[in-house]
Amino acid sequence: LAKTTQPISMDSYEGQEVNITCSHNNIATNDYITWYQQFPSQGPRFIIQGYKTKVTNEVASLFIPADRKSSTLSLPRVSLSDTAVYYCLVGDGYSSASKIIFGSGTRLSIRP
Amino acid sequence: DAGITQSPRHKVTETGTPVTLRCHQTENHRYMYWYRQDPGHGLRLIHYSYGVKDTDKGEVSDGYSVSRSKTEDFLLTLESATSSQTSVYFCAIGSAGSSGANVLTFGAGSRLTVL
């Protein structure tokens, strides 16, 4: 599985756009990029998944450049409730669904 | 959480006693996972299952065993609990996301304290 690197922590303010970048230099052709959000005392929650270019849903956008060696999770106009840990995972579909390994994640703190 | 239940949610036990945590799903998904999470740390994969009676080790499997005798249940057993196994245990089920790749849905967690 491709190893991922993301910042340990980030700070921002309410109403700002937050971009969290994840590096995955060894991403394989069949790999997808998936982001999860985790609040204290809860299990991680799926945010968004993509393979290339841009994916957008009601919560976030995911930008993936052509070489796919990195990806950026974009949270528009964050609020205090977006304070959480965000995990970037890389892996292909069910052929490697076996070992789904989480990294340390990015601890995002939003201030008033 | 959608179709996945963990039990017990909280348990306090003593060193050396056996403990079994249960993960139950109503989604009929093939893939199930057990993770542990210690304070201030990320999730570590203990064991996973890719079908009935098909299981394999994760990153931190020592001291843990699992069983999956039917699709809906994935059991995690600590044969002889130690204080180092005090943690929050999360179960997850894997299903295809809109992109076709695996997406995990997590249970609410089981908080285990070993005295």
Short mmCIF file of N, CA and C in Angstrom, two decimals, chain A residues 4 6 20 22 33-39 42-48 73 84-90 101-107, chain B residues 37-38 40-44 106:
data_model
loop_
_atom_site.label_atom_id
_atom_site.label_comp_id
_atom_site.label_asym_id
_atom_site.label_seq_id
_atom_site.Cartn_x
_atom_site.Cartn_y
_atom_site.Cartn_z
N THR A 4 1.46 7.38 2.98
CA THR A 4 1.00 8.76 2.88
C THR A 4 1.69 9.63 3.91
N GLN A 6 1.15 13.51 5.67
CA GLN A 6 0.31 14.70 5.81
C GLN A 6 0.78 15.48 7.04
N ILE A 20 -5.90 20.72 3.19
CA ILE A 20 -4.98 19.76 3.79
C ILE A 20 -4.40 18.90 2.67
N CYS A 22 -1.97 15.88 1.17
CA CYS A 22 -1.43 14.55 1.49
C CYS A 22 -0.49 14.14 0.35
N ILE A 33 -7.88 7.48 -3.62
CA ILE A 33 -7.54 8.30 -2.47
C ILE A 33 -8.82 8.56 -1.68
N THR A 34 -8.75 8.25 -0.39
CA THR A 34 -9.93 8.38 0.46
C THR A 34 -9.59 9.19 1.71
N TRP A 35 -10.48 10.07 2.08
CA TRP A 35 -10.30 10.89 3.29
C TRP A 35 -11.39 10.57 4.30
N TYR A 36 -10.94 10.53 5.58
CA TYR A 36 -11.85 10.31 6.69
C TYR A 36 -11.69 11.44 7.71
N GLN A 37 -12.75 11.65 8.47
CA GLN A 37 -12.76 12.66 9.54
C GLN A 37 -13.07 11.94 10.84
N GLN A 38 -12.36 12.29 11.90
CA GLN A 38 -12.64 11.68 13.18
C GLN A 38 -12.76 12.73 14.28
N PHE A 39 -13.89 12.68 14.96
CA PHE A 39 -14.11 13.53 16.15
C PHE A 39 -13.71 12.73 17.39
N GLN A 42 -15.22 9.15 18.78
CA GLN A 42 -16.02 8.55 17.70
C GLN A 42 -15.11 7.84 16.72
N GLY A 43 -15.69 6.92 15.95
CA GLY A 43 -14.94 6.30 14.88
C GLY A 43 -14.81 7.24 13.70
N PRO A 44 -13.83 7.03 12.86
CA PRO A 44 -13.69 7.87 11.66
C PRO A 44 -14.92 7.79 10.77
N ARG A 45 -15.14 8.88 10.06
CA ARG A 45 -16.28 8.97 9.16
C ARG A 45 -15.78 9.30 7.76
N PHE A 46 -16.28 8.61 6.76
CA PHE A 46 -15.89 8.85 5.37
C PHE A 46 -16.29 10.25 4.94
N ILE A 47 -15.33 10.95 4.28
CA ILE A 47 -15.63 12.29 3.76
C ILE A 47 -15.76 12.25 2.25
N ILE A 48 -14.71 11.78 1.58
CA ILE A 48 -14.67 11.89 0.13
C ILE A 48 -13.64 10.91 -0.42
N LEU A 73 -7.37 17.95 0.27
CA LEU A 73 -8.74 18.01 0.77
C LEU A 73 -9.05 19.47 1.07
N ALA A 84 -11.24 18.46 14.11
CA ALA A 84 -11.21 17.00 14.06
C ALA A 84 -9.85 16.55 13.55
N VAL A 85 -9.67 15.25 13.50
CA VAL A 85 -8.49 14.67 12.85
C VAL A 85 -8.90 14.16 11.48
N TYR A 86 -8.11 14.47 10.48
CA TYR A 86 -8.40 14.08 9.10
C TYR A 86 -7.32 13.12 8.61
N TYR A 87 -7.79 11.99 8.08
CA TYR A 87 -6.89 10.95 7.62
C TYR A 87 -6.99 10.81 6.10
N CYS A 88 -5.82 10.68 5.48
CA CYS A 88 -5.72 10.42 4.05
C CYS A 88 -5.27 8.97 3.88
N LEU A 89 -5.99 8.20 3.09
CA LEU A 89 -5.62 6.82 2.83
C LEU A 89 -5.55 6.59 1.33
N VAL A 90 -4.62 5.74 0.94
CA VAL A 90 -4.46 5.40 -0.46
C VAL A 90 -4.47 3.88 -0.60
N ILE A 101 -4.56 0.57 6.31
CA ILE A 101 -3.75 1.12 7.38
C ILE A 101 -3.94 2.63 7.46
N PHE A 102 -4.21 3.12 8.65
CA PHE A 102 -4.34 4.55 8.87
C PHE A 102 -3.01 5.13 9.31
N GLY A 103 -2.70 6.32 8.82
CA GLY A 103 -1.54 7.05 9.30
C GLY A 103 -1.91 7.84 10.53
N SER A 104 -1.09 8.81 10.86
CA SER A 104 -1.31 9.61 12.06
C SER A 104 -2.36 10.69 11.87
N GLY A 105 -2.64 11.05 10.62
CA GLY A 105 -3.66 12.05 10.37
C GLY A 105 -3.21 13.47 10.62
N THR A 106 -4.08 14.41 10.29
CA THR A 106 -3.84 15.83 10.52
C THR A 106 -4.86 16.34 11.53
N ARG A 107 -4.37 16.89 12.61
CA ARG A 107 -5.26 17.43 13.64
C ARG A 107 -5.59 18.88 13.29
N GLN B 37 -7.39 2.14 19.13
CA GLN B 37 -6.91 3.52 19.13
C GLN B 37 -6.60 3.93 20.58
N ASP B 38 -5.35 4.32 20.79
CA ASP B 38 -4.91 4.77 22.10
C ASP B 38 -4.94 6.30 22.13
N GLY B 40 -4.63 10.01 21.83
CA GLY B 40 -3.73 10.87 21.08
C GLY B 40 -3.04 10.20 19.91
N HIS B 41 -3.47 8.99 19.58
CA HIS B 41 -2.83 8.26 18.49
C HIS B 41 -3.85 7.90 17.41
N GLY B 42 -3.30 7.47 16.29
CA GLY B 42 -4.14 7.04 15.19
C GLY B 42 -4.63 5.62 15.39
N LEU B 43 -5.33 5.12 14.40
CA LEU B 43 -5.88 3.76 14.48
C LEU B 43 -4.86 2.75 14.01
N ARG B 44 -4.82 1.63 14.69
CA ARG B 44 -3.92 0.54 14.30
C ARG B 44 -4.75 -0.71 14.03
N PHE B 106 -17.51 2.84 10.37
CA PHE B 106 -17.07 2.43 11.69
C PHE B 106 -18.21 2.32 12.69
#
